[in-house]
Amino acid sequence: MSDYLETTHDVYKEAALTPDVGLCCTTNPIWELPGLKIPKIMQEMNYGCGSTVHARDLTNNPKTLYVGVGGGMELLQFAYFNRQKGGVVGVDVVDEMLEASRKNFIEAEAQNSWFKSDFVDLKKGDAMNLPVEDNSIDVAAQNCLFNIFKADDLKKAIAEMYRVLKPHGRLVMSDPTCEQPMNDTLRNDERLRALCLSGSLPIADYVKALTDAGFGTIEIRARKPYRILDPKNYPTDELIYIESIEVAAIKDPMPADGPCIFTGKAAIYYGDEDYFDDKSGHVLLKNQPLAICDKTAGILKALNRDDIYFSESTYHYDGGGCC
Ligand SMILES: C[S@@+](CC[C@H](N)C(=O)[O-])C[C@H]1O[C@@H](n2cnc3c(N)ncnc32)[C@H](O)[C@@H]1O
């Protein structure tokens, strides 16, 4: 095992034995759903940087996999929608983290009459070698783990998720990203990397790692402020701003003309007709925004029409639109 993976293991062993409220800095409010109570210990062990769980991914009782379990909060949220024995598989490489989440599920059972610990099947395993069969998962998730991995390991971890997903299955993720270059001292600081502070990639590189693995559709669902690395407290001469994103990568076949990447752009036709049809599958109703992927935006813009407006990427894509 590389040194930084050993450091990561030790950081999360410690975080399992002694919950560390400030370890990862999510600003997502705690979920409020009828009958769902998140035990305080799970909130204290929320080591994520966003949310990966969304009701729209969870229709038809999907078989769900969650890699890097933490205190089990998101596993409980997935189980809320699934409510079946073994419906959610949780994988983690740190024994102490598996044990902590197991204990937290017992507390969750006491607080949630609908929940049984056996809804979650906890397994020891590594993100880079998942103990899960090929093509067996509908929804796979990870929160704030993949940003820790260096390039080769990230490639392996994404390939593993791709392998275990069924065709059209989806990988939902939250990770820190950073558009500024980071110096080598930061990049090579194993502890800062393990703490999800110095491994983050620019969004375009993160997305490329997913499309290189074969995911044909990418949705960037949210982009939020995450952390600051300042020269007083970190080995950097400039202030570094880190964001976190929520992304879904869908195992759709790769289109011949490249992946569909939705970053929250829309096109609005405002011409003289009731609609505009580019005869390539894109129909814009007058004055109705149509969500478009970046590829479609490029194709429509190249028409150089003066009656279509293109909005910038909002990084808040929530479904629908072209492709
Ligand atoms: C930053 S924490 C995130 C925990 C959880 N996803 C959350 O949102 O609270 C990273 C998690 O990944 C686990 N982990 C670290 N390295 C791993 C690996 N190589 N394979 C699987 N899990 C790993 C840690 O034990 C920890 O539970």
Tab-separated table of C-alpha atoms and ligand atoms in Angstrom:
chain	number	residue	atom	x	y	z
A	1	MET	CA	0.000	0.000	0.000
A	2	SER	CA	1.371	3.501	-0.833
A	3	ASP	CA	2.303	5.719	2.080
A	4	TYR	CA	-0.512	8.192	1.474
A	5	LEU	CA	-3.075	5.377	1.520
A	6	GLU	CA	-1.664	4.184	4.833
A	7	THR	CA	-1.907	7.728	6.204
A	8	THR	CA	-5.498	7.877	4.919
A	9	HIS	CA	-6.237	4.603	6.662
A	10	ASP	CA	-4.812	5.938	9.937
A	11	VAL	CA	-6.684	9.259	9.693
A	12	TYR	CA	-10.019	7.461	9.298
A	13	LYS	CA	-9.235	4.838	11.922
A	14	GLU	CA	-8.717	7.752	14.335
A	15	ALA	CA	-11.877	9.494	13.064
A	16	ALA	CA	-13.830	6.276	13.698
A	17	LEU	CA	-12.514	5.880	17.243
A	18	THR	CA	-12.862	9.583	18.140
A	19	PRO	CA	-15.551	11.400	16.127
A	20	ASP	CA	-14.146	14.655	14.738
A	21	VAL	CA	-16.935	17.130	13.980
A	22	GLY	CA	-14.781	19.540	11.939
A	23	LEU	CA	-12.974	16.888	9.883
A	24	CYS	CA	-14.843	17.522	6.678
A	25	CYS	CA	-16.769	20.693	6.382
A	26	THR	CA	-20.130	20.069	4.802
A	27	THR	CA	-22.575	22.945	4.840
A	28	ASN	CA	-25.524	20.842	3.747
A	29	PRO	CA	-28.375	21.092	6.226
A	30	ILE	CA	-29.320	17.854	7.922
A	31	TRP	CA	-32.078	16.030	6.058
A	32	GLU	CA	-35.659	16.500	7.189
A	33	LEU	CA	-37.950	13.778	5.854
A	34	PRO	CA	-41.065	12.284	7.458
A	35	GLY	CA	-40.024	9.639	9.989
A	36	LEU	CA	-36.276	10.049	9.367
A	37	LYS	CA	-34.152	10.780	12.426
A	38	ILE	CA	-30.394	11.043	11.960
A	39	PRO	CA	-28.707	10.094	15.263
A	40	LYS	CA	-26.411	12.782	16.684
A	41	ILE	CA	-23.373	10.481	16.445
A	42	MET	CA	-23.957	10.109	12.690
A	43	GLN	CA	-24.127	13.884	12.332
A	44	GLU	CA	-20.872	14.203	14.259
A	45	MET	CA	-19.309	11.629	11.943
A	46	ASN	CA	-20.503	13.283	8.754
A	47	TYR	CA	-17.209	13.333	6.904
A	48	GLY	CA	-18.716	14.192	3.524
A	49	CYS	CA	-18.577	17.411	1.534
A	50	GLY	CA	-22.067	17.460	0.019
A	51	SER	CA	-24.914	15.055	-0.567
A	52	THR	CA	-24.944	12.108	-2.923
A	53	VAL	CA	-28.444	10.915	-2.063
A	54	HIS	CA	-31.284	12.179	-4.209
A	55	ALA	CA	-34.807	10.786	-4.449
A	56	ARG	CA	-34.770	11.018	-8.259
A	57	ASP	CA	-32.044	8.352	-8.429
A	58	LEU	CA	-33.885	5.979	-6.148
A	59	THR	CA	-37.062	4.912	-7.958
A	60	ASN	CA	-37.795	1.177	-8.493
A	61	ASN	CA	-35.829	-0.016	-5.460
A	62	PRO	CA	-32.353	0.233	-6.911
A	63	LYS	CA	-29.574	-1.976	-5.579
A	64	THR	CA	-27.283	0.604	-4.026
A	65	LEU	CA	-23.568	0.571	-3.221
A	66	TYR	CA	-21.862	3.139	-0.989
A	67	VAL	CA	-18.074	3.191	-0.815
A	68	GLY	CA	-16.357	4.833	2.179
A	69	VAL	CA	-19.087	4.483	4.822
A	70	GLY	CA	-18.036	7.069	7.433
A	71	GLY	CA	-20.519	7.158	10.312
A	72	GLY	CA	-23.252	5.667	8.103
A	73	MET	CA	-25.453	8.750	7.675
A	74	GLU	CA	-25.821	8.540	3.907
A	75	LEU	CA	-26.318	4.765	4.093
A	76	LEU	CA	-29.245	5.423	6.437
A	77	GLN	CA	-30.606	8.001	3.977
A	78	PHE	CA	-30.334	5.527	1.077
A	79	ALA	CA	-32.006	2.858	3.230
A	80	TYR	CA	-34.865	5.318	3.924
A	81	PHE	CA	-35.874	5.001	0.267
A	82	ASN	CA	-35.012	1.318	-0.162
A	83	ARG	CA	-36.156	-0.392	3.086
A	84	GLN	CA	-35.103	-3.920	2.112
A	85	LYS	CA	-32.739	-6.408	3.688
A	86	GLY	CA	-29.338	-5.940	2.054
A	87	GLY	CA	-30.768	-3.252	-0.261
A	88	VAL	CA	-27.763	-1.030	0.404
A	89	VAL	CA	-24.198	-2.357	0.383
A	90	GLY	CA	-21.607	-0.331	2.309
A	91	VAL	CA	-17.886	-0.920	1.662
A	92	ASP	CA	-14.965	0.470	3.666
A	93	VAL	CA	-11.319	-0.492	4.040
A	94	VAL	CA	-11.048	0.641	7.680
A	95	ASP	CA	-12.278	-1.968	10.203
A	96	GLU	CA	-12.845	0.640	12.903
A	97	MET	CA	-15.060	2.692	10.547
A	98	LEU	CA	-17.141	-0.361	9.674
A	99	GLU	CA	-17.495	-1.110	13.389
A	100	ALA	CA	-18.456	2.502	14.207
A	101	SER	CA	-21.125	2.609	11.506
A	102	ARG	CA	-22.452	-0.781	12.631
A	103	LYS	CA	-22.897	0.660	16.135
A	104	ASN	CA	-24.483	3.814	14.727
A	105	PHE	CA	-27.055	1.720	12.837
A	106	ILE	CA	-28.152	0.158	16.135
A	107	GLU	CA	-28.739	3.691	17.454
A	108	ALA	CA	-30.569	4.536	14.203
A	109	GLU	CA	-32.844	1.505	14.714
A	110	ALA	CA	-33.773	2.816	18.157
A	111	GLN	CA	-34.736	6.200	16.680
A	112	ASN	CA	-36.367	5.113	13.394
A	113	SER	CA	-39.163	2.542	13.628
A	114	TRP	CA	-38.956	1.776	9.878
A	115	PHE	CA	-35.199	0.982	9.946
A	116	LYS	CA	-33.467	-2.352	10.505
A	117	SER	CA	-29.685	-2.648	10.613
A	118	ASP	CA	-29.824	-5.497	8.102
A	119	PHE	CA	-31.083	-3.103	5.415
A	120	VAL	CA	-27.376	-2.259	5.154
A	121	ASP	CA	-24.896	-4.968	4.196
A	122	LEU	CA	-21.481	-3.768	5.452
A	123	LYS	CA	-18.436	-5.277	3.757
A	124	LYS	CA	-14.725	-4.819	4.244
A	125	GLY	CA	-13.148	-3.822	0.954
A	126	ASP	CA	-11.088	-1.356	-0.983
A	127	ALA	CA	-12.455	1.200	-3.428
A	128	MET	CA	-9.774	0.024	-5.852
A	129	ASN	CA	-10.836	-3.619	-5.648
A	130	LEU	CA	-14.509	-3.747	-4.752
A	131	PRO	CA	-15.925	-6.978	-3.303
A	132	VAL	CA	-18.928	-6.631	-5.619
A	133	GLU	CA	-19.969	-8.508	-8.776
A	134	ASP	CA	-19.818	-7.001	-12.260
A	135	ASN	CA	-22.977	-5.266	-13.541
A	136	SER	CA	-24.880	-5.781	-10.281
A	137	ILE	CA	-25.504	-2.242	-8.945
A	138	ASP	CA	-28.071	0.378	-10.013
A	139	VAL	CA	-26.785	3.306	-7.960
A	140	ALA	CA	-23.229	3.556	-6.637
A	141	ALA	CA	-22.130	6.434	-4.424
A	142	GLN	CA	-19.069	7.867	-2.757
A	143	ASN	CA	-18.734	11.070	-0.798
A	144	CYS	CA	-15.414	12.841	-0.278
A	145	LEU	CA	-13.223	9.775	-0.864
A	146	PHE	CA	-12.095	9.886	-4.500
A	147	ASN	CA	-10.507	13.338	-4.154
A	148	ILE	CA	-7.955	11.723	-1.827
A	149	PHE	CA	-6.708	9.339	-4.517
A	150	LYS	CA	-3.715	10.118	-6.721
A	151	ALA	CA	-4.256	9.845	-10.498
A	152	ASP	CA	-3.554	6.116	-10.980
A	153	ASP	CA	-5.588	5.114	-7.935
A	154	LEU	CA	-8.439	7.427	-8.945
A	155	LYS	CA	-8.482	5.730	-12.347
A	156	LYS	CA	-8.709	2.300	-10.673
A	157	ALA	CA	-11.460	3.429	-8.267
A	158	ILE	CA	-13.582	4.903	-11.078
A	159	ALA	CA	-13.023	1.793	-13.225
A	160	GLU	CA	-14.243	-0.349	-10.313
A	161	MET	CA	-17.434	1.693	-9.989
A	162	TYR	CA	-17.958	1.397	-13.750
A	163	ARG	CA	-17.421	-2.377	-13.587
A	164	VAL	CA	-19.988	-3.006	-10.828
A	165	LEU	CA	-22.709	-0.748	-12.274
A	166	LYS	CA	-25.415	-2.178	-14.503
A	167	PRO	CA	-25.807	-0.573	-17.941
A	168	HIS	CA	-27.431	2.861	-17.419
A	169	GLY	CA	-26.617	2.622	-13.701
A	170	ARG	CA	-25.383	5.788	-12.055
A	171	LEU	CA	-22.456	6.792	-9.910
A	172	VAL	CA	-23.388	9.692	-7.621
A	173	MET	CA	-20.595	11.554	-5.897
A	174	SER	CA	-19.569	14.556	-3.929
A	175	ASP	CA	-15.958	15.736	-3.843
A	176	PRO	CA	-13.935	18.896	-3.322
A	177	THR	CA	-12.601	20.525	-6.504
A	178	CYS	CA	-10.146	23.358	-6.999
A	179	GLU	CA	-9.500	25.489	-10.068
A	180	GLN	CA	-6.185	26.908	-8.780
A	181	PRO	CA	-2.913	25.049	-9.137
A	182	MET	CA	-1.621	23.622	-5.844
A	183	ASN	CA	2.091	23.490	-5.105
A	184	ASP	CA	3.914	20.175	-4.628
A	185	THR	CA	4.258	20.661	-0.877
A	186	LEU	CA	0.477	20.747	-0.563
A	187	ARG	CA	-0.080	17.976	-3.101
A	188	ASN	CA	2.431	15.684	-1.381
A	189	ASP	CA	1.266	16.347	2.176
A	190	GLU	CA	-0.274	12.963	2.947
A	191	ARG	CA	-2.304	14.185	5.888
A	192	LEU	CA	-3.801	17.191	4.073
A	193	ARG	CA	-4.631	14.867	1.184
A	194	ALA	CA	-6.291	12.386	3.561
A	195	LEU	CA	-8.252	15.263	5.090
A	196	CYS	CA	-9.697	16.044	1.633
A	197	LEU	CA	-7.803	19.337	1.378
A	198	SER	CA	-4.999	18.952	-1.115
A	199	GLY	CA	-5.989	16.261	-3.613
A	200	SER	CA	-8.800	18.085	-5.361
A	201	LEU	CA	-8.803	18.516	-9.155
A	202	PRO	CA	-10.289	21.196	-11.397
A	203	ILE	CA	-13.845	20.255	-12.445
A	204	ALA	CA	-12.814	19.630	-16.069
A	205	ASP	CA	-10.122	17.103	-14.984
A	206	TYR	CA	-12.522	15.403	-12.590
A	207	VAL	CA	-15.117	15.057	-15.363
A	208	LYS	CA	-12.471	13.823	-17.819
A	209	ALA	CA	-11.479	11.042	-15.407
A	210	LEU	CA	-15.122	9.907	-15.498
A	211	THR	CA	-15.609	10.117	-19.260
A	212	ASP	CA	-12.229	8.411	-19.858
A	213	ALA	CA	-13.618	5.458	-17.879
A	214	GLY	CA	-16.554	5.259	-20.319
A	215	PHE	CA	-19.392	7.131	-18.586
A	216	GLY	CA	-21.403	8.620	-21.482
A	217	THR	CA	-23.463	11.121	-19.477
A	218	ILE	CA	-22.273	13.419	-16.702
A	219	GLU	CA	-24.466	15.701	-14.623
A	220	ILE	CA	-23.008	18.420	-12.422
A	221	ARG	CA	-25.758	18.927	-9.929
A	222	ALA	CA	-24.294	21.350	-7.423
A	223	ARG	CA	-21.208	23.474	-6.852
A	224	LYS	CA	-20.605	25.111	-3.490
A	225	PRO	CA	-17.914	26.877	-1.476
A	226	TYR	CA	-15.978	24.349	0.632
A	227	ARG	CA	-12.706	25.511	2.233
A	228	ILE	CA	-9.882	28.046	2.121
A	229	LEU	CA	-6.189	27.172	2.394
A	230	ASP	CA	-4.545	30.360	3.607
A	231	PRO	CA	-0.824	31.185	3.821
A	232	LYS	CA	-0.965	31.554	7.631
A	233	ASN	CA	-2.136	28.006	8.223
A	234	TYR	CA	-1.027	26.039	5.176
A	235	PRO	CA	2.147	25.795	3.067
A	236	THR	CA	0.945	28.111	0.309
A	237	ASP	CA	1.902	31.647	-0.768
A	238	GLU	CA	-1.541	32.404	-2.111
A	239	LEU	CA	-5.033	31.902	-0.807
A	240	ILE	CA	-6.544	28.767	-2.316
A	241	TYR	CA	-10.292	28.469	-2.690
A	242	ILE	CA	-11.771	24.963	-2.696
A	243	GLU	CA	-15.313	24.149	-3.764
A	244	SER	CA	-17.302	20.953	-3.543
A	245	ILE	CA	-19.406	19.523	-6.332
A	246	GLU	CA	-22.152	16.941	-6.570
A	247	VAL	CA	-21.921	14.890	-9.738
A	248	ALA	CA	-23.696	11.944	-11.332
A	249	ALA	CA	-21.873	9.826	-13.911
A	250	ILE	CA	-24.239	7.593	-15.851
A	251	LYS	CA	-23.143	4.356	-17.494
A	252	ASP	CA	-24.791	5.266	-20.787
A	253	PRO	CA	-22.982	4.165	-23.924
A	254	MET	CA	-20.468	6.778	-25.055
A	255	PRO	CA	-22.064	8.769	-27.927
A	256	ALA	CA	-20.035	8.693	-31.166
A	257	ASP	CA	-19.549	12.468	-30.941
A	258	GLY	CA	-18.415	12.425	-27.305
A	259	PRO	CA	-19.980	12.497	-23.835
A	260	CYS	CA	-23.000	14.564	-22.816
A	261	ILE	CA	-21.863	16.781	-19.962
A	262	PHE	CA	-24.584	18.804	-18.283
A	263	THR	CA	-23.226	21.793	-16.412
A	264	GLY	CA	-26.506	23.690	-16.069
A	265	LYS	CA	-26.607	25.460	-19.418
A	266	ALA	CA	-29.929	26.234	-21.124
A	267	ALA	CA	-30.980	27.484	-24.570
A	268	ILE	CA	-34.034	29.712	-25.101
A	269	TYR	CA	-35.486	30.263	-28.566
A	270	TYR	CA	-37.109	33.679	-28.995
A	271	GLY	CA	-37.659	33.838	-32.775
A	272	ASP	CA	-40.828	34.315	-34.852
A	273	GLU	CA	-41.963	30.661	-35.000
A	274	ASP	CA	-43.616	28.573	-32.288
A	275	TYR	CA	-40.506	26.463	-31.993
A	276	PHE	CA	-37.073	25.857	-33.464
A	277	ASP	CA	-36.110	22.362	-34.607
A	278	ASP	CA	-32.464	21.774	-35.580
A	279	LYS	CA	-33.507	18.422	-37.167
A	280	SER	CA	-30.878	16.683	-35.074
A	281	GLY	CA	-33.108	15.977	-32.111
A	282	HIS	CA	-33.194	19.397	-30.439
A	283	VAL	CA	-36.559	21.153	-30.391
A	284	LEU	CA	-36.731	24.498	-28.610
A	285	LEU	CA	-40.227	25.731	-27.786
A	286	LYS	CA	-40.535	29.499	-27.944
A	287	ASN	CA	-39.458	31.152	-24.704
A	288	GLN	CA	-39.096	27.832	-22.871
A	289	PRO	CA	-35.614	27.147	-21.550
A	290	LEU	CA	-34.289	23.756	-22.627
A	291	ALA	CA	-31.493	22.283	-20.515
A	292	ILE	CA	-28.644	21.423	-22.868
A	293	CYS	CA	-25.375	19.594	-22.436
A	294	ASP	CA	-22.163	21.445	-23.262
A	295	LYS	CA	-21.871	19.522	-26.555
A	296	THR	CA	-25.353	20.579	-27.716
A	297	ALA	CA	-24.594	24.147	-26.631
A	298	GLY	CA	-21.563	24.086	-28.930
A	299	ILE	CA	-23.569	22.650	-31.860
A	300	LEU	CA	-26.429	25.158	-31.510
A	301	LYS	CA	-24.098	28.123	-30.992
A	302	ALA	CA	-22.241	27.196	-34.182
A	303	LEU	CA	-25.488	27.876	-36.110
A	304	ASN	CA	-24.870	31.571	-35.338
A	305	ARG	CA	-28.568	32.344	-35.032
A	306	ASP	CA	-29.700	35.624	-33.566
A	307	ASP	CA	-32.848	34.165	-32.009
A	308	ILE	CA	-31.440	31.669	-29.493
A	309	TYR	CA	-30.127	32.752	-26.102
A	310	PHE	CA	-27.572	30.585	-24.280
A	311	SER	CA	-27.222	30.809	-20.517
A	312	GLU	CA	-23.875	30.164	-18.863
A	313	SER	CA	-23.180	27.001	-16.846
A	314	THR	CA	-24.885	27.264	-13.466
A	315	TYR	CA	-23.438	23.954	-12.203
A	316	HIS	CA	-26.903	23.207	-10.841
A	317	TYR	CA	-28.319	20.732	-13.330
A	318	ASP	CA	-31.462	18.980	-12.098
A	319	GLY	CA	-32.592	16.862	-15.008
A	320	GLY	CA	-34.420	17.007	-18.322
A	321	GLY	CA	-33.400	18.636	-21.559
A	322	CYS	CA	-31.493	17.462	-24.615
A	323	CYS	CA	-29.831	14.075	-25.291
B	1	LIG	C1	-13.828	11.501	4.009
B	1	LIG	S1	-14.472	10.037	4.685
B	1	LIG	C2	-16.129	10.104	4.037
B	1	LIG	C3	-17.091	9.241	4.776
B	1	LIG	C4	-18.521	9.262	4.276
B	1	LIG	N1	-18.574	9.024	2.860
B	1	LIG	C5	-19.215	10.574	4.625
B	1	LIG	O1	-19.653	11.281	3.695
B	1	LIG	O2	-19.341	10.887	5.800
B	1	LIG	C6	-13.700	8.740	3.728
B	1	LIG	C7	-14.222	7.341	4.010
B	1	LIG	O3	-13.581	6.428	3.099
B	1	LIG	C8	-12.996	5.348	3.825
B	1	LIG	N2	-11.832	4.919	3.039
B	1	LIG	C9	-10.576	5.428	3.023
B	1	LIG	N3	-9.832	4.802	2.111
B	1	LIG	C10	-10.614	3.885	1.501
B	1	LIG	C11	-10.425	2.936	0.480
B	1	LIG	N4	-9.244	2.807	-0.140
B	1	LIG	N5	-11.459	2.136	0.139
B	1	LIG	C12	-12.657	2.239	0.751
B	1	LIG	N6	-12.903	3.126	1.732
B	1	LIG	C13	-11.902	3.941	2.101
B	1	LIG	C14	-12.695	5.924	5.189
B	1	LIG	O4	-12.602	4.920	6.178
B	1	LIG	C15	-13.913	6.828	5.398
B	1	LIG	O5	-15.012	6.096	5.870
